[in-house]
């Protein structure tokens, strides 16, 4: 199973990625993790990336694709792999295609912006334990207090409504075009084209998981 997960930030990709990884026994490919590992290992690409990052620059798509190709040669990718958060742009998707990175499925988790804003802006966290609550869907027994310790709950900066709206705006501008890109490629019937599947990311987590498994078996 070689797949790409698409969806807006807060659509629940991380949760579903964990279920998919376990079911198909495949690793999640994170460009951030790959960069850190390559830099720590002192590989040629890692050193190149470190030089760019130390200078405050953005690591080029060429370096990222090089890292991806190296990563996919590792033993844990024998059964496949899952990309979440990459590619983010059309040039990155093109570069993956040109590099011959095989993809069986592209799975889009679709959630409306207003649902994501409601979902994320309502989250509250107990910092020291990591326990999470939601003001509407999973409220603490005492408003603003952790159930176990009674300590204050906080809203993470990433969960503030204005931050969520900005992240969604960036997604719509830069990454949502991949929906059309992969959808069109899937319809083209070209050799090597992936299957494109779309599921709704609302409702019980287990129901979304089952919909994802069904979509990936069609």
Short mmCIF file of N, CA, C and O in Angstrom, two decimals, residues 8-9 88-91 113 165-178:
data_model
loop_
_atom_site.label_atom_id
_atom_site.label_comp_id
_atom_site.label_asym_id
_atom_site.label_seq_id
_atom_site.Cartn_x
_atom_site.Cartn_y
_atom_site.Cartn_z
N UNK A 8 -7.14 19.23 4.62
CA UNK A 8 -6.75 20.48 5.28
C UNK A 8 -6.17 20.19 6.67
O UNK A 8 -6.43 19.12 7.24
N UNK A 9 -5.40 21.13 7.22
CA UNK A 9 -4.94 20.96 8.61
C UNK A 9 -6.14 20.87 9.54
O UNK A 9 -7.08 21.65 9.41
N UNK A 88 3.30 19.11 -1.00
CA UNK A 88 2.45 20.26 -0.64
C UNK A 88 2.13 21.12 -1.84
O UNK A 88 1.22 21.94 -1.79
N UNK A 89 2.91 21.00 -2.91
CA UNK A 89 2.75 21.88 -4.07
C UNK A 89 2.80 21.07 -5.35
O UNK A 89 3.28 19.93 -5.36
N UNK A 90 2.35 21.68 -6.46
CA UNK A 90 2.40 21.01 -7.77
C UNK A 90 3.85 20.67 -8.18
O UNK A 90 4.11 19.56 -8.63
N UNK A 91 4.82 21.61 -8.03
CA UNK A 91 6.20 21.24 -8.38
C UNK A 91 6.71 20.03 -7.61
O UNK A 91 7.42 19.18 -8.17
N UNK A 113 -14.36 23.94 6.24
CA UNK A 113 -13.56 24.88 7.05
C UNK A 113 -14.21 25.18 8.39
O UNK A 113 -13.54 25.19 9.43
N UNK A 165 -7.50 29.82 10.88
CA UNK A 165 -7.98 30.43 9.62
C UNK A 165 -6.81 30.70 8.66
O UNK A 165 -6.93 30.49 7.45
N UNK A 166 -5.68 31.17 9.22
CA UNK A 166 -4.50 31.43 8.37
C UNK A 166 -3.98 30.14 7.75
O UNK A 166 -3.65 30.09 6.57
N UNK A 167 -3.91 29.09 8.57
CA UNK A 167 -3.41 27.80 8.06
C UNK A 167 -4.33 27.25 6.97
O UNK A 167 -3.86 26.68 5.98
N UNK A 168 -5.63 27.41 7.16
CA UNK A 168 -6.59 26.96 6.14
C UNK A 168 -6.44 27.76 4.86
O UNK A 168 -6.51 27.21 3.75
N UNK A 169 -6.20 29.06 5.01
CA UNK A 169 -6.01 29.93 3.84
C UNK A 169 -4.79 29.49 3.03
O UNK A 169 -4.83 29.39 1.81
N UNK A 170 -3.69 29.18 3.74
CA UNK A 170 -2.47 28.70 3.07
C UNK A 170 -2.75 27.38 2.36
O UNK A 170 -2.32 27.16 1.22
N UNK A 171 -3.49 26.49 3.03
CA UNK A 171 -3.84 25.20 2.43
C UNK A 171 -4.62 25.41 1.13
O UNK A 171 -4.32 24.80 0.11
N UNK A 172 -5.64 26.27 1.18
CA UNK A 172 -6.46 26.49 -0.02
C UNK A 172 -5.65 27.11 -1.16
O UNK A 172 -5.86 26.78 -2.32
N UNK A 173 -4.72 27.98 -0.81
CA UNK A 173 -3.91 28.65 -1.84
C UNK A 173 -2.88 27.71 -2.46
O UNK A 173 -2.66 27.72 -3.66
N UNK A 174 -2.21 26.91 -1.60
CA UNK A 174 -1.03 26.17 -2.07
C UNK A 174 -1.26 24.69 -2.32
O UNK A 174 -0.74 24.14 -3.28
N UNK A 175 -2.02 24.05 -1.44
CA UNK A 175 -2.04 22.58 -1.44
C UNK A 175 -3.32 22.00 -2.03
O UNK A 175 -3.29 20.90 -2.59
N UNK A 176 -4.42 22.74 -1.95
CA UNK A 176 -5.70 22.19 -2.42
C UNK A 176 -5.66 21.87 -3.92
O UNK A 176 -6.39 21.00 -4.38
N UNK A 177 -4.78 22.55 -4.66
CA UNK A 177 -4.66 22.27 -6.10
C UNK A 177 -4.26 20.81 -6.35
O UNK A 177 -4.52 20.27 -7.43
N UNK A 178 -3.66 20.15 -5.35
CA UNK A 178 -3.27 18.75 -5.52
C UNK A 178 -4.48 17.84 -5.65
O UNK A 178 -4.39 16.76 -6.23
#
